[in-house]
Amino acid sequence: AKDTQDSVRLLSLDAAAELGKLFDTSENEKNLLPCIKSCSVDRSWRVRFMVAEQFCNLCLGLSEAIVQKDMVDVFVKLLKDGEAEVRTATAKNVSKFVGLVNDVELTIKKILGPVKELAADQSEHVRGELASVISGLAPTFGKDKTVDHLLEIFLALLEDDVPDVRLNVISNLEDINKVIGIEFVSQALLPSIVDLAEDRQWRVRLAIID
């Protein structure tokens, strides 16, 4: 993890995820956590990208307390990374990581703000990845907090200029419906869905039918 070649450092992240399975969480906190933190702010975006890619696998070797205390802050930094590729890889892990954090209030306090910023990210790839996983937050948040905190993100992504972003939200609407109920879906999302049924992209219209 301290090698001078970034191609070596990035491969160490794969190894770290596997090593984490062999040792207990206290040993991983002592030996692996410093390497993970160091690589997460590496000068090479490719190394930071690999941290983002492996993030949830790396967390599996750590205790829930350390995930909440240390890894949340690392994750937030990656969500705000200067490279779009890193933000894209991090966005892909948002839903799964929030499940590992297992603390909705902490998620709302520290993670939700940067996630909202990603919904308006300049990179369509970042927005597309977020759109594909954002509905996965609903079961963790529950009905009230989904309505209070997530609906505005769903609506923003449903109105995105890029068809694939809208498509990714639509494809996972069922997950939202299961949590908040048809009444809220009707009130909050139906106008956007009606508009998308007339979208110029046929794949979006097909997703609405599905």
Coordinates of C-alpha atoms in Angstrom, one line a residue, residues 33-139:
L33 CA -7.6 0.7 8.5
P34 CA -4.5 3.0 8.2
C35 CA -3.8 1.6 4.7
I36 CA -7.4 2.1 3.6
K37 CA -7.3 5.7 4.9
S38 CA -4.0 6.4 3.3
C39 CA -5.1 5.0 -0.1
S40 CA -8.4 7.0 0.1
V41 CA -6.5 10.2 -0.2
D42 CA -3.8 8.9 -2.5
R43 CA -2.4 11.3 -5.1
S44 CA -3.4 8.9 -7.9
W45 CA -7.1 9.0 -8.7
R46 CA -6.8 5.3 -9.8
V47 CA -5.9 4.3 -6.3
R48 CA -8.8 6.3 -4.8
F49 CA -11.1 4.8 -7.5
M50 CA -10.1 1.3 -6.3
V51 CA -10.8 2.3 -2.7
A52 CA -14.3 3.4 -3.8
E53 CA -14.8 0.2 -5.9
Q54 CA -13.8 -2.1 -2.9
F55 CA -15.3 0.1 -0.2
C56 CA -18.1 -2.2 1.1
N57 CA -15.8 -5.2 0.9
L58 CA -13.2 -3.4 2.9
C59 CA -15.9 -2.5 5.5
L60 CA -16.9 -6.1 6.0
G61 CA -13.6 -6.7 7.8
L62 CA -14.2 -3.9 10.3
S63 CA -16.6 -3.5 13.2
E64 CA -19.8 -1.5 12.9
A65 CA -18.4 1.0 15.4
I66 CA -15.3 1.6 13.2
V67 CA -17.4 1.8 10.1
Q68 CA -19.5 4.5 11.8
K69 CA -16.6 6.3 13.4
D70 CA -14.0 6.2 10.6
M71 CA -15.3 4.9 7.3
V72 CA -18.2 7.2 7.0
D73 CA -15.8 10.2 6.9
V74 CA -13.7 8.4 4.3
F75 CA -16.8 7.6 2.2
V76 CA -17.9 11.3 2.3
K77 CA -14.5 12.4 1.1
L78 CA -14.8 10.0 -1.8
L79 CA -18.3 11.3 -2.6
K80 CA -16.7 14.7 -3.0
D81 CA -13.6 13.6 -4.9
G82 CA -12.3 15.8 -7.6
E83 CA -12.3 13.0 -10.2
A84 CA -15.7 12.0 -11.7
E85 CA -14.6 8.3 -12.0
V86 CA -14.0 8.2 -8.3
R87 CA -17.4 9.8 -7.5
T88 CA -19.1 7.4 -9.9
A89 CA -17.6 4.3 -8.2
T90 CA -18.5 5.8 -4.8
A91 CA -22.1 6.6 -5.9
K92 CA -22.5 3.0 -7.0
N93 CA -21.9 1.9 -3.3
V94 CA -24.2 4.4 -1.6
S95 CA -27.1 2.1 -0.8
K96 CA -25.0 -0.9 0.2
F97 CA -22.7 1.2 2.4
V98 CA -25.7 3.0 4.2
G99 CA -26.9 -0.5 5.0
L100 CA -23.5 -1.3 6.6
V101 CA -23.5 1.9 8.6
N102 CA -26.9 0.9 10.0
D103 CA -27.6 4.3 11.6
V104 CA -30.2 6.4 9.7
E105 CA -29.6 9.5 11.8
L106 CA -25.8 9.4 11.2
T107 CA -26.5 8.8 7.5
I108 CA -28.8 11.8 7.3
K109 CA -26.3 14.0 9.2
K110 CA -23.1 13.1 7.3
I111 CA -23.9 11.2 4.0
L112 CA -27.2 12.6 2.7
G113 CA -25.9 16.1 1.9
P114 CA -23.1 14.9 -0.4
V115 CA -25.5 12.4 -2.0
K116 CA -27.9 15.3 -2.8
E117 CA -25.0 17.1 -4.4
L118 CA -24.3 14.1 -6.6
A119 CA -27.9 14.3 -7.9
A120 CA -26.8 17.5 -9.6
D121 CA -23.2 16.4 -10.4
Q122 CA -21.7 17.7 -13.6
S123 CA -21.0 14.1 -14.7
E124 CA -23.9 12.2 -16.2
H125 CA -22.2 8.9 -15.2
V126 CA -22.2 10.0 -11.5
R127 CA -25.9 10.9 -11.7
G128 CA -26.7 7.7 -13.6
E129 CA -25.0 5.5 -10.9
L130 CA -26.7 7.3 -8.1
A131 CA -30.1 7.0 -9.9
S132 CA -29.7 3.2 -10.1
V133 CA -29.1 2.8 -6.4
I134 CA -31.0 5.7 -4.7
S135 CA -34.2 3.7 -4.3
G136 CA -32.2 1.2 -2.3
L137 CA -32.0 3.7 0.6
A138 CA -35.8 3.7 1.0
P139 CA -36.0 0.4 3.0

